[in-house]
mmCIF file of C-alpha atoms in Angstrom:
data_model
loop_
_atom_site.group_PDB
_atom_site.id
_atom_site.type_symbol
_atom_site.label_atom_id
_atom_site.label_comp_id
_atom_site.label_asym_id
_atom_site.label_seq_id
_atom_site.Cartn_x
_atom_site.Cartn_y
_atom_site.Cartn_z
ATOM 1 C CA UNK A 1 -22.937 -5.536 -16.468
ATOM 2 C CA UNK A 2 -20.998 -2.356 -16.335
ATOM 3 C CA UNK A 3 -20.437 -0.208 -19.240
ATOM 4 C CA UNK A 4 -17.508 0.132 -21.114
ATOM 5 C CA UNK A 5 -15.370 3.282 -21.329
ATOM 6 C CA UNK A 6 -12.714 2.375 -23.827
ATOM 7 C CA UNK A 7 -12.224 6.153 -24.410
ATOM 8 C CA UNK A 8 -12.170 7.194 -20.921
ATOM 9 C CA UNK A 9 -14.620 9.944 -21.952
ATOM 10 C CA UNK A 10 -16.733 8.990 -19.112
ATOM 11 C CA UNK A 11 -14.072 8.887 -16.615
ATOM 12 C CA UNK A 12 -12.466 12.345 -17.326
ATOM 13 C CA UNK A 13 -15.965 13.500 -17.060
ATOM 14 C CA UNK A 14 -17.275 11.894 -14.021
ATOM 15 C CA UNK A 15 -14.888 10.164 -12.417
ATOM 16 C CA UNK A 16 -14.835 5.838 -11.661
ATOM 17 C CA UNK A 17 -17.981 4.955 -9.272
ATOM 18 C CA UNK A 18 -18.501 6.773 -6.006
ATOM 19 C CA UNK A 19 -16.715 4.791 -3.525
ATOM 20 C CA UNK A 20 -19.403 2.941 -0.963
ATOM 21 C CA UNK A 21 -19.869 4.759 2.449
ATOM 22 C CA UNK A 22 -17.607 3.294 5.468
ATOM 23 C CA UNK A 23 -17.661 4.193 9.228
ATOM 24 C CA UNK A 24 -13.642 2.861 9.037
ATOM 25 C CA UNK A 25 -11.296 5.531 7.214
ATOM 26 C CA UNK A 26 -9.237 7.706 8.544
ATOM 27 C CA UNK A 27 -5.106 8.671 8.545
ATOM 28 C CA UNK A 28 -2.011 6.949 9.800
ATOM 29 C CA UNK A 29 0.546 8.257 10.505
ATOM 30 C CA UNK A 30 3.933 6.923 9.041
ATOM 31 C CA UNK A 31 7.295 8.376 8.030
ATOM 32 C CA UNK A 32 6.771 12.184 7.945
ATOM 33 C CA UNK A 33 3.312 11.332 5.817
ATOM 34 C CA UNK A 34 -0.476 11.655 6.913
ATOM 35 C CA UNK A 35 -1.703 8.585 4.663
ATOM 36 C CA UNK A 36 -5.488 7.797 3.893
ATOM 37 C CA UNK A 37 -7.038 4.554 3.824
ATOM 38 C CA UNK A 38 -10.815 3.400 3.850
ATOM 39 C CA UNK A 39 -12.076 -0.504 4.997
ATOM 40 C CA UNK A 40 -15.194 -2.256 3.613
ATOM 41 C CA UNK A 41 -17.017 -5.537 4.191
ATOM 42 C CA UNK A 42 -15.770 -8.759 5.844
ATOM 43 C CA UNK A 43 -13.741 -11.309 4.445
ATOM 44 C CA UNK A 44 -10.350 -12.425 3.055
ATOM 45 C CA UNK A 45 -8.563 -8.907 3.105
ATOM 46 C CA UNK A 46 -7.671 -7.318 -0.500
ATOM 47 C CA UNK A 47 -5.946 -3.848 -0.415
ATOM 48 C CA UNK A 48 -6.236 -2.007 -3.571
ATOM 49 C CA UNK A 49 -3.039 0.459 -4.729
ATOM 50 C CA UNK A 50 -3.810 2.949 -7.356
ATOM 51 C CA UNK A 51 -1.651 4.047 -9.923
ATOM 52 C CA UNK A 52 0.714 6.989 -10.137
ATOM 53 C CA UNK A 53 -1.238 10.439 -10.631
ATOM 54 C CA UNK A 54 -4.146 8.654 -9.440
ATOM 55 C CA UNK A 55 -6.077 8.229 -6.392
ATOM 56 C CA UNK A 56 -8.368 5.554 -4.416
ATOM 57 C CA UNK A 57 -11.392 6.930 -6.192
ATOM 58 C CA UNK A 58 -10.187 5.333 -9.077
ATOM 59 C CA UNK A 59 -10.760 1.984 -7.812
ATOM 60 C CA UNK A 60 -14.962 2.547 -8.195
ATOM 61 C CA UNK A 61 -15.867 -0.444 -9.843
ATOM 62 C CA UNK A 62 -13.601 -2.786 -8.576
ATOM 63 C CA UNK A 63 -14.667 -1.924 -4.552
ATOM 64 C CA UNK A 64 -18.592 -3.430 -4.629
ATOM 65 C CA UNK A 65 -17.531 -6.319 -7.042
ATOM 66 C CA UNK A 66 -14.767 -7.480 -4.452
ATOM 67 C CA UNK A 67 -16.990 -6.760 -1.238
ATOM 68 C CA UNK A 68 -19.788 -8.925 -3.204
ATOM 69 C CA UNK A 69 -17.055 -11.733 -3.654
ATOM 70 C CA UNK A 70 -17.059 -11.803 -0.089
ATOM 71 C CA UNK A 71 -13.445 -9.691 0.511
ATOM 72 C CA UNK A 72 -12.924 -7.106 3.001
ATOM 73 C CA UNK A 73 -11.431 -4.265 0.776
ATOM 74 C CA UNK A 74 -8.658 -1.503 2.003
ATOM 75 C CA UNK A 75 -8.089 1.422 -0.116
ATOM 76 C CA UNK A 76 -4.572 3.218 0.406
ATOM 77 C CA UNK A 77 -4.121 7.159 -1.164
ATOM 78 C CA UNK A 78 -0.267 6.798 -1.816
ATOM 79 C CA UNK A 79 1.643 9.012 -0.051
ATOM 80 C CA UNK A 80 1.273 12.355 -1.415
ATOM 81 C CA UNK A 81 -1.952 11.552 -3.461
ATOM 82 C CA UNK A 82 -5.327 12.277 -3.321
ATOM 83 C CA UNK A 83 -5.874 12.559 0.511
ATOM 84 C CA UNK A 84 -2.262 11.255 1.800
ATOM 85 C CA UNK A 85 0.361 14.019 2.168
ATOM 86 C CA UNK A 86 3.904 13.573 1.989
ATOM 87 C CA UNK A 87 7.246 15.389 3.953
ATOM 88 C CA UNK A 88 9.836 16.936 1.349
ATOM 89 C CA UNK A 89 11.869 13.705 0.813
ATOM 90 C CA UNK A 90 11.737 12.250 -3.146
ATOM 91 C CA UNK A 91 9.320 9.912 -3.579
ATOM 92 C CA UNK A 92 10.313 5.973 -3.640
ATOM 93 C CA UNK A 93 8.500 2.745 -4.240
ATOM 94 C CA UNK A 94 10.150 1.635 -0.777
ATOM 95 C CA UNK A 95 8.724 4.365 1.183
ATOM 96 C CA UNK A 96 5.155 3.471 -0.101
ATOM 97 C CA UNK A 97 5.749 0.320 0.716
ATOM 98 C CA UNK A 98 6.133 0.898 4.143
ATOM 99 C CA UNK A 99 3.106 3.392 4.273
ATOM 100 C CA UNK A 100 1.462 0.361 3.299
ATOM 101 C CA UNK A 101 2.316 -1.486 5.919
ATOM 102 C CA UNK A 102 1.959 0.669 8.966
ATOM 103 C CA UNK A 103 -1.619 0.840 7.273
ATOM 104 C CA UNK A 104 -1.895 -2.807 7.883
ATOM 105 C CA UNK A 105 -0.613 -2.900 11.189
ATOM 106 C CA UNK A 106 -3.176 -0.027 11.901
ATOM 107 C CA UNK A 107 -5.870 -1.984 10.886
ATOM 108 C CA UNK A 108 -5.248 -4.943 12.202
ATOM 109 C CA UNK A 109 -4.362 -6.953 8.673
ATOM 110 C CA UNK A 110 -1.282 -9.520 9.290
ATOM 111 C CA UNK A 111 -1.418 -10.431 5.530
ATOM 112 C CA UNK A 112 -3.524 -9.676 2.712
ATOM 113 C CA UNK A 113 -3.793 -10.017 -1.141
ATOM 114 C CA UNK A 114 -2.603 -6.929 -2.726
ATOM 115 C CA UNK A 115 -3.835 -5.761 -6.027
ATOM 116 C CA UNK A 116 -1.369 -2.998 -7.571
ATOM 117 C CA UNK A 117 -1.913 -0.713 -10.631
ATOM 118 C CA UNK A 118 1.428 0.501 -12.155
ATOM 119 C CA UNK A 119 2.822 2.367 -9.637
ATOM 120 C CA UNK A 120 0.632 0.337 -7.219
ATOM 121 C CA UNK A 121 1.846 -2.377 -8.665
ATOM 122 C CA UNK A 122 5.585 -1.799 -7.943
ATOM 123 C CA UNK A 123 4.607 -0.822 -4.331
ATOM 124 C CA UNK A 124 3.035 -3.825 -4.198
ATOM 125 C CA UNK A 125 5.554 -6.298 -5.339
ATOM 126 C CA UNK A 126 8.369 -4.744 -3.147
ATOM 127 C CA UNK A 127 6.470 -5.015 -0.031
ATOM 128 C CA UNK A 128 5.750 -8.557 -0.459
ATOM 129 C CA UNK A 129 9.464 -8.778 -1.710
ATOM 130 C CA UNK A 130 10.123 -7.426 1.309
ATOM 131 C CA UNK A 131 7.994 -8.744 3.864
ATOM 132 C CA UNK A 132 6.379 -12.129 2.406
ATOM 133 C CA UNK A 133 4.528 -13.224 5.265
ATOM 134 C CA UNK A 134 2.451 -10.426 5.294
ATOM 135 C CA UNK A 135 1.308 -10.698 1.507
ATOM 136 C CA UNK A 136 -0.622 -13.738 0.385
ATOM 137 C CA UNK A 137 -0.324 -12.438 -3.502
ATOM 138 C CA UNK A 138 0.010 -9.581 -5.856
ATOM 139 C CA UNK A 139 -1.818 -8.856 -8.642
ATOM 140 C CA UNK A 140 0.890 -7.301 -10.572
ATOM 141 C CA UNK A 141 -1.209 -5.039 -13.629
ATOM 142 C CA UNK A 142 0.435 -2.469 -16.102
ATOM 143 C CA UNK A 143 3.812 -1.812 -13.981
ATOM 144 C CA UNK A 144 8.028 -2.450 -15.148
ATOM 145 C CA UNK A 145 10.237 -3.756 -12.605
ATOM 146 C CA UNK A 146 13.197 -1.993 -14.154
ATOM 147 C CA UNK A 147 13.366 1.012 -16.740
ATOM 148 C CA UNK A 148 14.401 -1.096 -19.557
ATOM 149 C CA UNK A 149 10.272 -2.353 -19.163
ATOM 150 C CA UNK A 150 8.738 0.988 -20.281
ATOM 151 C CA UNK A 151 7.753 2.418 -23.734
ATOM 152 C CA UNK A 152 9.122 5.942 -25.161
ATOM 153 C CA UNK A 153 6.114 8.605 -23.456
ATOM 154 C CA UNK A 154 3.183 9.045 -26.471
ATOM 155 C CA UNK A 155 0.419 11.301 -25.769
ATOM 156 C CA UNK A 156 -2.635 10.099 -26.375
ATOM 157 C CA UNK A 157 -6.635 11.012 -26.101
ATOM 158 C CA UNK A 158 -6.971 8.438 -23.785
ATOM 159 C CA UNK A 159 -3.927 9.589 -21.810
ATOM 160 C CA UNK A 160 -4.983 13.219 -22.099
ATOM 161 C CA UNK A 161 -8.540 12.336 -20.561
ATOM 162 C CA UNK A 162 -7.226 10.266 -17.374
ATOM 163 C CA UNK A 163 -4.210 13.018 -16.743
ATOM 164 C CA UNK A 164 -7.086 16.041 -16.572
ATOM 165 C CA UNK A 165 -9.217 13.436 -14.061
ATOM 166 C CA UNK A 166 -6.169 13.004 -12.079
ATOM 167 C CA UNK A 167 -5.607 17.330 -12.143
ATOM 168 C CA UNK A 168 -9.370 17.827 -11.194
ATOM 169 C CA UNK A 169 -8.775 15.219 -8.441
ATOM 170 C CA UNK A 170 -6.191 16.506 -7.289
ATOM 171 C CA UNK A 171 -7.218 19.801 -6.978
ATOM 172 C CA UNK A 172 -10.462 18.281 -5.165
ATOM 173 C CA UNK A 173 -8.721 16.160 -2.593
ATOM 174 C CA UNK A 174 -4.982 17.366 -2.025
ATOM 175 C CA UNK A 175 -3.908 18.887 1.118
ATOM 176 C CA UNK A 176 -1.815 20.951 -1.711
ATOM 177 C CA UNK A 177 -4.389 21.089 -4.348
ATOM 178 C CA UNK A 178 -2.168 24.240 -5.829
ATOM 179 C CA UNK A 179 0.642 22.096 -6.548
ATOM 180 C CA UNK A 180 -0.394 19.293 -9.087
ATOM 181 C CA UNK A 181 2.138 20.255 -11.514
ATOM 182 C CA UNK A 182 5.006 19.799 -8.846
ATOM 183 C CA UNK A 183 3.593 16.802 -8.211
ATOM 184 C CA UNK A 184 3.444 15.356 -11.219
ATOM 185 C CA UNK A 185 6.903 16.494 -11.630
ATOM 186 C CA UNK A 186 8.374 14.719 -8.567
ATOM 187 C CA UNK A 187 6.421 11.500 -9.136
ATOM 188 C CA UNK A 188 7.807 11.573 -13.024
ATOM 189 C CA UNK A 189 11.442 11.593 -10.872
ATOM 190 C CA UNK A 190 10.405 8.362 -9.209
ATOM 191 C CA UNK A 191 9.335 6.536 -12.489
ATOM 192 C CA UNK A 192 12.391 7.913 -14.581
ATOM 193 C CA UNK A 193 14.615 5.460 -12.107
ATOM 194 C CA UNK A 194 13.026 3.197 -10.252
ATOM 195 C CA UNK A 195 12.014 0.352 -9.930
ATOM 196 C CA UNK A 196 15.107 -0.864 -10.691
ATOM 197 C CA UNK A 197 14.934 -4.818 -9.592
ATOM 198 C CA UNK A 198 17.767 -7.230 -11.034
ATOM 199 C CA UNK A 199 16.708 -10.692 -12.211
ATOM 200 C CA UNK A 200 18.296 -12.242 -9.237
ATOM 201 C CA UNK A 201 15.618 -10.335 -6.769
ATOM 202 C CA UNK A 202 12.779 -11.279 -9.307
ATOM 203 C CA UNK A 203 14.029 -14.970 -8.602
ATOM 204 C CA UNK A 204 13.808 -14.619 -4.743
ATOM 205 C CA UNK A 205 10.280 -13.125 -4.913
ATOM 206 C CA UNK A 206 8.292 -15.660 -3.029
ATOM 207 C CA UNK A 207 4.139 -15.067 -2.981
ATOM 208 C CA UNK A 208 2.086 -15.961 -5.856
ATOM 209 C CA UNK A 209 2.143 -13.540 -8.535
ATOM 210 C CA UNK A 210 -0.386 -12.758 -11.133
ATOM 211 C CA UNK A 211 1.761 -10.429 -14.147
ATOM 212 C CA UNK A 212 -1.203 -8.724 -15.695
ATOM 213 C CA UNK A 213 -1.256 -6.476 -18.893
ATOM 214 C CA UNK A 214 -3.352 -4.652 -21.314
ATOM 215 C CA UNK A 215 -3.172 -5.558 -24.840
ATOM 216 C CA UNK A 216 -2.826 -2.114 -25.861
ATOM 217 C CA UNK A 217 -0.733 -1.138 -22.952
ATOM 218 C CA UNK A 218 0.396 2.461 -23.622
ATOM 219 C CA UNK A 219 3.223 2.389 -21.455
ATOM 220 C CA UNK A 220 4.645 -1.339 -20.525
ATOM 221 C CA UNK A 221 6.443 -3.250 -23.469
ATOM 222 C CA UNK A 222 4.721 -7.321 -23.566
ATOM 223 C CA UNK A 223 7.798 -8.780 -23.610
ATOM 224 C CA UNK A 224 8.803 -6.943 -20.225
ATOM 225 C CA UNK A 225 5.761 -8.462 -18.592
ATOM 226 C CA UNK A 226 6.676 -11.768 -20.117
ATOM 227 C CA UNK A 227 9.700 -11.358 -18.536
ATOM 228 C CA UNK A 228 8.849 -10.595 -15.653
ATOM 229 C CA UNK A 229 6.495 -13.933 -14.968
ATOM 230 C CA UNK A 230 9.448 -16.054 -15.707
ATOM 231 C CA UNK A 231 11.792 -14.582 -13.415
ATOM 232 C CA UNK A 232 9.235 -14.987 -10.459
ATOM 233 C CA UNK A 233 9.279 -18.252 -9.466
ATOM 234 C CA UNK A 234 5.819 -18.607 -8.655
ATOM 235 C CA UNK A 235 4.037 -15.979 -11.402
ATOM 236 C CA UNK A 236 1.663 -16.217 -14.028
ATOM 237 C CA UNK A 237 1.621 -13.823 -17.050
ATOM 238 C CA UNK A 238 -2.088 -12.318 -18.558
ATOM 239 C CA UNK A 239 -2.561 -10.656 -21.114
ATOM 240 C CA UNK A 240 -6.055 -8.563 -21.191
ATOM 241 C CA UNK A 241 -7.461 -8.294 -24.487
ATOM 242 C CA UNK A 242 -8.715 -5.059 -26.465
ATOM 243 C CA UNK A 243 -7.858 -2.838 -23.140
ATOM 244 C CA UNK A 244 -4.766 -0.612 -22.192
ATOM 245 C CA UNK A 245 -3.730 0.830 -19.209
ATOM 246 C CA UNK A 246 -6.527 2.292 -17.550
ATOM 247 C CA UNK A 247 -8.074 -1.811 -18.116
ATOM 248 C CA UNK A 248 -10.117 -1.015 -14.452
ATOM 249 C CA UNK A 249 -12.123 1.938 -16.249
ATOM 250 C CA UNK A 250 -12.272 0.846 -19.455
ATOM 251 C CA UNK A 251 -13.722 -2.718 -18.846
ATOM 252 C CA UNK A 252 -14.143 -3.316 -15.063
ATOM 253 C CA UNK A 253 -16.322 -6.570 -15.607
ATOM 254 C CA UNK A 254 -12.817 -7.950 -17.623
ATOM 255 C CA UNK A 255 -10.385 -6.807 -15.126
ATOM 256 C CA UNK A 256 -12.994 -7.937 -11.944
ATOM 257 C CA UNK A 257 -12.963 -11.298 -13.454
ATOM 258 C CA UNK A 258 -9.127 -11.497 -13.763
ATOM 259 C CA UNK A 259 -8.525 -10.450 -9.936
ATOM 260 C CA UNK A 260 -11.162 -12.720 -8.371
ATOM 261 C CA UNK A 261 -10.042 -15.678 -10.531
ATOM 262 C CA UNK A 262 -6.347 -14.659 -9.173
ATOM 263 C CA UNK A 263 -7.609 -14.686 -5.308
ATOM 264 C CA UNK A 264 -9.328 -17.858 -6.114
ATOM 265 C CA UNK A 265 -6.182 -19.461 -6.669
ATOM 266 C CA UNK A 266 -4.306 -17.753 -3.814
ATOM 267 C CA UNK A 267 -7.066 -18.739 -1.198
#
């Protein structure tokens, strides 16, 4: 049983889990961009796209659980994050998508689950928009598909806490760890406009999709999500109870559950 961490105290303090050691990391390069990834275990492949800010680090408690279900598990810095640096172009969901899959060509993966985490999760359901016999599923959690599916920005504690994990990170792993305020800056660009999918792309999304959403999402509206798992033909929509964005951190036996039953009914 792993604690709980509603209040991401823990997290801005310490981080998620130390990531397991692998002999199979390294860089790739793809599109003016040195990008990061790490491999563990055997298995049914699952790669694992943090959110915007973020890092893979943040995907701690989630890594063990998924090599125990018997996965093997790819972690992917997005281009300019944690390890992965970036050339001077914006940043776009589209471009990450294709870091992600000159990572899977690197490694060997013709098609995987992918499990996305707002930004992640945009990445994540654009690449298998765009190349669908390469993703078996995506496990959609906390993202919009167009602007229309965000809420007006509130600060928060909880907000406050992850945002000075993601600076310390930053600082720790970047290539550029002078620059975190550019950063955030240019990835705020990217969210201000994109995604920006129409209902008739939703419609021709073709993998199984599991919507996924906090309860007290601080960022997503419901109805968005709701939405957005009627417009994809094969989608599901779930809604994670007394947890809000950061759902990984703050209950990671909750959102584990949720992602193996989805790769359960994928495989």
């Amino acid at each position: 049983m792993t604690a709980t961490d509603d209040e991401l105290v823990n997290f801005e303090a310490n981080g998620a889990l130390p990531l397991p050691a692998t002999n199979e990391q390294g860089f790739v390069e793809n599109d003016g961009a040195r990008i990061w990834y790490a491999s563990y275990g055997a298995g049914p492949a699952v790669i694992l796209l943090h959110g915007g800010l973020g890092n893979s680090g943040n995907w701690g408690y989630q890594v063990p659980a998924l090599i125990d279900a018997g996965h093997r598990v790819v972690l992917i810095d997005s281009r300019g994050h944690g390890r992965s640096t970036r050339d001077e172009r914006p940043y776009s969901y589209h471009l990450m998508a294709s870091d992600v899959l000159a990572v899977m060509d690197h490694v060997g993966l013709g098609e995987a689950a992918l499990v996305g985490w707002s930004d992640g999760a945009c990445t994540a359901l654009i690449l298998a928009d765009q190349q669908p016999n390469r993703v078996c599923g995506v496990f959609f959690f906390a993202c919009n598909m167009d602007p229309s599916g965000t809420r007006e920005f509130k600060a928060t504690p909880v907000i406050d806490r992850c945002f000075n994990r993601h600076r310390k990170d930053y600082q720790a792993l970047s290539a550029t760890p002078n620059q975190f305020e550019a950063f955030v800056a240019d990835v705020s660009k990217m969210m201000a406009t994109e995604p920006n999918y129409s209902a008739e792309q939703l419609a021709d999304i073709k993998v199984p999709v599991s919507i996924v959403l906090g309860e007290h999402d601080e960022f997503i509206k419901p109805d968005h999500a709701d939405y957005l798992a009627k417009k994809i033909p094969d989608a599901e929509f779930v809604l994670l109870p007394e947890v809000s964005h950061f759902a990984p951190l703050q209950r990671p036996d909750l959102f584990n559950r949720e992602v193996r039953a989805f790769l359960d009914r994928i495989e």
